[in-house]
Coordinates of N, CA and C in Angstrom, one line a residue:
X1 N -124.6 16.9 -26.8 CA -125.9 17.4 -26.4 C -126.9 17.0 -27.5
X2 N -127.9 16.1 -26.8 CA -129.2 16.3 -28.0 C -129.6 17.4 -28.1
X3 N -130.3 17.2 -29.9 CA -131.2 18.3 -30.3 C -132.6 18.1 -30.2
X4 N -133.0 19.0 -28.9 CA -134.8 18.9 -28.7 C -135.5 18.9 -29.9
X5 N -135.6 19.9 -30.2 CA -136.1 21.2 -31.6 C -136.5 19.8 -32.3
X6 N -134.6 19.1 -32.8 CA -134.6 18.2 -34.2 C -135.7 17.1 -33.7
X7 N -135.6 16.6 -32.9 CA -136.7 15.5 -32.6 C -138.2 15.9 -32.5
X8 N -138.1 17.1 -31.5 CA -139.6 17.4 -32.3 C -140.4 17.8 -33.3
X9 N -139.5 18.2 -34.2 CA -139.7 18.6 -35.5 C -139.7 17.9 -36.5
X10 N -139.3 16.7 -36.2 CA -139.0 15.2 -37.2 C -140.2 15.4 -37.7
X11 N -139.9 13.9 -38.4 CA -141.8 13.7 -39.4 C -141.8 12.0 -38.2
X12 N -141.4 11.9 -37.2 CA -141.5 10.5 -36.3 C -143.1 10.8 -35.5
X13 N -143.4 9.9 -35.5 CA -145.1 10.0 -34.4 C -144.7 10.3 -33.1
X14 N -145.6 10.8 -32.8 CA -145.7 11.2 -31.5 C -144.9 10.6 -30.1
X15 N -145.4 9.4 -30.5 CA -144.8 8.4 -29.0 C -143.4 8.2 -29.2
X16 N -142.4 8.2 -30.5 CA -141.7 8.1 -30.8 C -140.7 8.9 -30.4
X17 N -141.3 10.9 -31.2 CA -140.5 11.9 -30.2 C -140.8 11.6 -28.7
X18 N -141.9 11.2 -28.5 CA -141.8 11.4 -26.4 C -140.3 10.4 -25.9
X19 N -140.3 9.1 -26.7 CA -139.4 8.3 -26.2 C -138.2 8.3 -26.7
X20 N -137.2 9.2 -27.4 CA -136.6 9.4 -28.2 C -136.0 10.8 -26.8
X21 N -136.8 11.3 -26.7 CA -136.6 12.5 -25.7 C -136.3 11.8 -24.2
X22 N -137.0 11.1 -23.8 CA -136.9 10.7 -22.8 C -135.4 9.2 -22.9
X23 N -135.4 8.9 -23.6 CA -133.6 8.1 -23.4 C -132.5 9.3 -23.4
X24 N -132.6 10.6 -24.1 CA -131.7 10.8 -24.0 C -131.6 11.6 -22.5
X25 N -132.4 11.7 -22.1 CA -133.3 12.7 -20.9 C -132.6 12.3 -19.5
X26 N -132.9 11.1 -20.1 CA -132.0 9.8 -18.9 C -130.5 9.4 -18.9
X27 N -129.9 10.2 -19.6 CA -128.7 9.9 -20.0 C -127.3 10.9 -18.5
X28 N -127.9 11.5 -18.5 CA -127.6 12.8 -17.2 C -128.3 14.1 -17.3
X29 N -128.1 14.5 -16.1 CA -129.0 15.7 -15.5 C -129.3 16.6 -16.6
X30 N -127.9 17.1 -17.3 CA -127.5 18.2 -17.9 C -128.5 18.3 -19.1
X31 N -129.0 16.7 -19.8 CA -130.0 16.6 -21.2 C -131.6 16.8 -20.6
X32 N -131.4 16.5 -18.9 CA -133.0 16.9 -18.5 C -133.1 18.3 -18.5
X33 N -132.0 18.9 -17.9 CA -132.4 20.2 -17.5 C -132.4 21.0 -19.1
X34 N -131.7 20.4 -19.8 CA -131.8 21.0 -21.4 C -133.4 21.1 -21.8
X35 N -134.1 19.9 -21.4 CA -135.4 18.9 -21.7 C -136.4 20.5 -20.5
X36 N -135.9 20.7 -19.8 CA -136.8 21.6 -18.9 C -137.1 23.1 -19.2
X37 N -135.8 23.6 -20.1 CA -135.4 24.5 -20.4 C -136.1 24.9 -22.1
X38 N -136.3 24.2 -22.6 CA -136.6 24.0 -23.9 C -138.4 24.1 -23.8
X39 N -139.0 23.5 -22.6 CA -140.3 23.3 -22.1 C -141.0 24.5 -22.3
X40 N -139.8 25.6 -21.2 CA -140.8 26.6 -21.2 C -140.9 27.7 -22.3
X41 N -140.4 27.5 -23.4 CA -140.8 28.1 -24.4 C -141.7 27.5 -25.5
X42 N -141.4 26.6 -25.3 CA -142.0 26.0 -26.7 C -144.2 25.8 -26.8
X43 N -144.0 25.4 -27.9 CA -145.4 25.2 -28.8 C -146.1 24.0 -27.5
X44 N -147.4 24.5 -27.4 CA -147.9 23.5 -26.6 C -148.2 22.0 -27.2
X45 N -148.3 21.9 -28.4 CA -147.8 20.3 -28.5 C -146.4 19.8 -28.1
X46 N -145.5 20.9 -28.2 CA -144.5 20.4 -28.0 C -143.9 20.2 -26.4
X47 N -144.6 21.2 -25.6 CA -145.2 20.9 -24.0 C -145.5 19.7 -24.0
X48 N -146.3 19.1 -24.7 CA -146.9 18.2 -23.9 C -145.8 17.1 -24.5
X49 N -144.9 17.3 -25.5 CA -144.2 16.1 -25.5 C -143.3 15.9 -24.6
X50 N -142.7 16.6 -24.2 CA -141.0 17.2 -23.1 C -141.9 16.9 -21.9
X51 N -143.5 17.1 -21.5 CA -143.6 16.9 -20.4 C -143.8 15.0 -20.2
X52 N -144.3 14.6 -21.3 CA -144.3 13.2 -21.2 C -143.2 12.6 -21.0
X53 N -142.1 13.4 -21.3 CA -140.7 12.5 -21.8 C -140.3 12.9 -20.1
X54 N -140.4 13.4 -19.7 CA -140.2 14.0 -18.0 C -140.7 12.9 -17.4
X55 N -141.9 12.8 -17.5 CA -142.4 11.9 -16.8 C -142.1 10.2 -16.6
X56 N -141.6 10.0 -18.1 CA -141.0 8.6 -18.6 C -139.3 8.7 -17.4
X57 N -138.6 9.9 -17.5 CA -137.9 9.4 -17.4 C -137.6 9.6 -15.3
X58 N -138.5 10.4 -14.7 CA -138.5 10.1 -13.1 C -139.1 8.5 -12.9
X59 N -139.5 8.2 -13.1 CA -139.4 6.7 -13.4 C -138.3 5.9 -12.9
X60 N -137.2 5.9 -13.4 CA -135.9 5.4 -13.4 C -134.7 6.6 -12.6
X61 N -135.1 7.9 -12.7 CA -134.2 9.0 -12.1 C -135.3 10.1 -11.8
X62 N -135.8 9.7 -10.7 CA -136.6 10.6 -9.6 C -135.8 11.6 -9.2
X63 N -134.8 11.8 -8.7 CA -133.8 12.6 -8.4 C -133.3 14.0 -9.5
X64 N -133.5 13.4 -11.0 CA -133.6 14.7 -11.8 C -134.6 15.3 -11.5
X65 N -136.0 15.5 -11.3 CA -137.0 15.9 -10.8 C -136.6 16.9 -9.4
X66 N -135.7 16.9 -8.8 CA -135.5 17.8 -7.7 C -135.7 19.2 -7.7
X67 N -134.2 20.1 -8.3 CA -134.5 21.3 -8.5 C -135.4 22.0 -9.4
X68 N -136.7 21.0 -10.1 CA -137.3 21.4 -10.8 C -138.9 21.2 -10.0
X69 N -139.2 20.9 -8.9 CA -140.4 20.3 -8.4 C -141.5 21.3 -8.4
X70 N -140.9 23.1 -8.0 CA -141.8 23.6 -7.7 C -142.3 24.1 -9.4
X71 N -141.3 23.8 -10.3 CA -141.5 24.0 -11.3 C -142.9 23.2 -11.8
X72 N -142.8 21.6 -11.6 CA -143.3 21.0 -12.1 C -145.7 21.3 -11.3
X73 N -144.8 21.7 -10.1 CA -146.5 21.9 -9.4 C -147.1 23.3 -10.2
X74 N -146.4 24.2 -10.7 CA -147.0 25.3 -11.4 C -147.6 24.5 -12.4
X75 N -147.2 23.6 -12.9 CA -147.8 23.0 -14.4 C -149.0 22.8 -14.1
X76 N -149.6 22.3 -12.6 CA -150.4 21.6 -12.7 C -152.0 22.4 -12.5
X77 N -151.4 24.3 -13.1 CA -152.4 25.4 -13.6 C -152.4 25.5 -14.6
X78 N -152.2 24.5 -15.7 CA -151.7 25.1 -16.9 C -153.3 24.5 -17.6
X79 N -153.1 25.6 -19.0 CA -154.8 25.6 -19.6 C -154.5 24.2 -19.9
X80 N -153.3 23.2 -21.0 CA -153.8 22.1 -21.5 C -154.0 21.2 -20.4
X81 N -155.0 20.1 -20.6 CA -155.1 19.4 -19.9 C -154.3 18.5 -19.6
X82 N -153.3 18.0 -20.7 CA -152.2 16.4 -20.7 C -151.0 17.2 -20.0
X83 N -150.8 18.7 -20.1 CA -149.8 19.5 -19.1 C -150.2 18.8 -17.4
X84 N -151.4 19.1 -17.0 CA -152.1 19.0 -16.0 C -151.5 17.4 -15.5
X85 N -152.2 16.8 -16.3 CA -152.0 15.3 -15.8 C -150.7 14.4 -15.5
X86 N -149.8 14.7 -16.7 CA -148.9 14.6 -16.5 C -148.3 15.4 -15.6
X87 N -148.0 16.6 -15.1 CA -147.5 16.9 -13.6 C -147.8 16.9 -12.6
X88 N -149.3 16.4 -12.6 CA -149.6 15.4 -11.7 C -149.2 13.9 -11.6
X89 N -149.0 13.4 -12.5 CA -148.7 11.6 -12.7 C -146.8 12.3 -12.4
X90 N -146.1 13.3 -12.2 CA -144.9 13.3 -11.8 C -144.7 13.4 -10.2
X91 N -145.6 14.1 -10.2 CA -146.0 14.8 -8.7 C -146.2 13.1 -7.5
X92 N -146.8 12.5 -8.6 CA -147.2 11.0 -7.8 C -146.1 9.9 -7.7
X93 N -145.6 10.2 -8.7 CA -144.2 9.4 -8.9 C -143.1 9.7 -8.3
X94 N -142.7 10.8 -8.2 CA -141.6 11.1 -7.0 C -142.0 11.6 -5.8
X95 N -143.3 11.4 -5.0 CA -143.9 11.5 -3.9 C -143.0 11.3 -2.7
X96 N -142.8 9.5 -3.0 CA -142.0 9.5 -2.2 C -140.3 9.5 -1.7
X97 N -139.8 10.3 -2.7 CA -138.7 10.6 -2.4 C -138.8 11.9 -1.9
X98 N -139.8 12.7 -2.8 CA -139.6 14.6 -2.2 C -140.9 14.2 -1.1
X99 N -141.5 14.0 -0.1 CA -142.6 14.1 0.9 C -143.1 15.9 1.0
X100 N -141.8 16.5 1.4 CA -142.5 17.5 1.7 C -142.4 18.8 0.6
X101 N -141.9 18.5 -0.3 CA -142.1 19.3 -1.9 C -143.1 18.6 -2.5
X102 N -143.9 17.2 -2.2 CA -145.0 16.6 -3.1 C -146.1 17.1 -2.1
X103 N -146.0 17.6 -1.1 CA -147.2 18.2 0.1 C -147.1 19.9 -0.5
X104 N -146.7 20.3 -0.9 CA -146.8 21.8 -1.2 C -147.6 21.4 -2.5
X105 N -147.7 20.6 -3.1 CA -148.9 20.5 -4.5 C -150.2 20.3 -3.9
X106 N -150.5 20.0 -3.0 CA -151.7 19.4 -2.7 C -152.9 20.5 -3.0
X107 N -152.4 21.7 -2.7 CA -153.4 22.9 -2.7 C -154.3 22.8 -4.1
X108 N -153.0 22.6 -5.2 CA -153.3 22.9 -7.1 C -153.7 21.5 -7.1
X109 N -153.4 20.8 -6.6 CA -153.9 19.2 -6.6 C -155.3 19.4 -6.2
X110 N -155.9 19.7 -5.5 CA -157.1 19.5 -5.1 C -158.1 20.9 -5.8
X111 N -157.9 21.9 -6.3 CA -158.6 22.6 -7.4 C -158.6 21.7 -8.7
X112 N -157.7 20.9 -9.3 CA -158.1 20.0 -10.4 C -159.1 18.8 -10.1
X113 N -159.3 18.9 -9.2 CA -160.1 17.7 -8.8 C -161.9 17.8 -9.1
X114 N -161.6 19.1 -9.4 CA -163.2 19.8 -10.2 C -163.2 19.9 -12.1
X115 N -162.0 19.8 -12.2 CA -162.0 19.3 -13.8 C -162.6 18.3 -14.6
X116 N -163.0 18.9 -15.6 CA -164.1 17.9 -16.1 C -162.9 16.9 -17.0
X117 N -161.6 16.8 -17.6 CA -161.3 16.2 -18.1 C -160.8 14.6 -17.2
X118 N -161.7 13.7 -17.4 CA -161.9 12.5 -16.7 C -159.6 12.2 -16.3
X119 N -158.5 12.1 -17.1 CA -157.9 11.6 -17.0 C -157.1 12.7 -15.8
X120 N -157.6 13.8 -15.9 CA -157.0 14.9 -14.9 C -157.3 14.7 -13.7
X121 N -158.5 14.6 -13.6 CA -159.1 13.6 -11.9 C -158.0 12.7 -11.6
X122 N -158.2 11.6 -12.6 CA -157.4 10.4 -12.2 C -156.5 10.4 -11.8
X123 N -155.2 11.2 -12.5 CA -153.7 11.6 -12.2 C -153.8 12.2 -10.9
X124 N -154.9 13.5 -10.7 CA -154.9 14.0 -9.2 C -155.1 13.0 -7.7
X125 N -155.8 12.2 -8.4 CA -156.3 10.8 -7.1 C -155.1 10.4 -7.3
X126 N -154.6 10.2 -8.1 CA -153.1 8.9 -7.9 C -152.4 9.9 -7.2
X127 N -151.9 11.3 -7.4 CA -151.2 12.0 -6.4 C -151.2 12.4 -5.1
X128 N -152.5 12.2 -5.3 CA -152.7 13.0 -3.3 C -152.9 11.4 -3.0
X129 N -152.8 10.4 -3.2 CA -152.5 8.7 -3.0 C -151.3 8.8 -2.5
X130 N -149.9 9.0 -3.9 CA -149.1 8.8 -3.1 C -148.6 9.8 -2.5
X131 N -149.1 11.0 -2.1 CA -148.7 12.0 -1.3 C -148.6 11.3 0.3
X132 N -150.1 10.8 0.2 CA -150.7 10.3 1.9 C -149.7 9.4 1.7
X133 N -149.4 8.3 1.1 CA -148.7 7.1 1.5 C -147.5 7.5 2.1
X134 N -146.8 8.8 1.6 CA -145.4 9.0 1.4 C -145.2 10.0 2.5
X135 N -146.1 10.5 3.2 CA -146.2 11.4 4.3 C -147.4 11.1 5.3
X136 N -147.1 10.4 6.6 CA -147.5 10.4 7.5 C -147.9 11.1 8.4
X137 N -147.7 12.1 8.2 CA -148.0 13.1 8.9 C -149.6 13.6 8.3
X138 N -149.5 13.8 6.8 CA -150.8 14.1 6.4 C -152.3 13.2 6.1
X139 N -151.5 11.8 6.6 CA -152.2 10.9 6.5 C -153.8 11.1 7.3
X140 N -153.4 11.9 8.5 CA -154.3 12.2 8.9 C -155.8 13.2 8.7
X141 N -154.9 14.4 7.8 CA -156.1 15.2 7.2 C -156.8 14.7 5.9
X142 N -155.9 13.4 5.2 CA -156.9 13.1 4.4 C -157.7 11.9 4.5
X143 N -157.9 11.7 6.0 CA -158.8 10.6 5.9 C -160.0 11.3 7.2
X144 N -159.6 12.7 7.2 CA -160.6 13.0 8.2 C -161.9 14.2 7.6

């Protein structure tokens, strides 16, 4: 088992712990859900690293993201903004594998879409993007 804590506590830069966390993250389930678990306690810098490293690694294993989805749409109330974006830039990325667990965000998806932080917009367009692409069914309400 990796040590979260040790990596984010190093004296390594930022991008460093995110990707340092995210190889091992990818390694099996058991170091994500460690990676998930570790989340909800910790310091909000350290939030926002575990959520970046989340994000790096649905990328390549979409499927870890499963029993954590409705988890990941709560984030997307959270005060910091890079929480925000990033569970939305997750939310858009495994869209189309979960269709109708990435359609249950749409509600918290579309209240961020009045945030003034320019990159929290953007991540929300990329999501309700690939929401529509990835469910046909709702393709309809959002083009109407």
């Amino acid at each position: 088992m990796f040590r979260i804590q040790e990596i984010l506590q190093s004296d390594k830069k930022p991008k460093e712990k995110v990707e340092l966390l995210a190889k091992h993250s990818q390694k099996n389930k058991k170091y994500f859900a460690d990676l998930m678990a570790y989340f909800t306690n910790a310091s909000s810098g350290e939030r926002g690293h575990c959520i970046s490293a989340m994000t790096i690694v649905v990328n390549s294993k979409p499927e870890f993201i499963g029993p954590y989805f409705d988890f990941v749409i709560k984030q997307l109330n959270d005060k910091a903004n890079r929480i925000k974006w990033e569970a939305a830039e997750i939310v858009a990325k495994v869209a189309k594998h979960f269709p109708d667990k990435a359609a249950g965000a749409i509600p918290k998806l579309l209240e961020n879409t009045r945030e003034k932080e320019i990159v929290v917009r953007w991540s929300v367009a990329f999501a309700l993007t690939e929401i529509a692409k990835s469910n046909p069914k709702l393709q309809k309400e959002f083009t109407t």
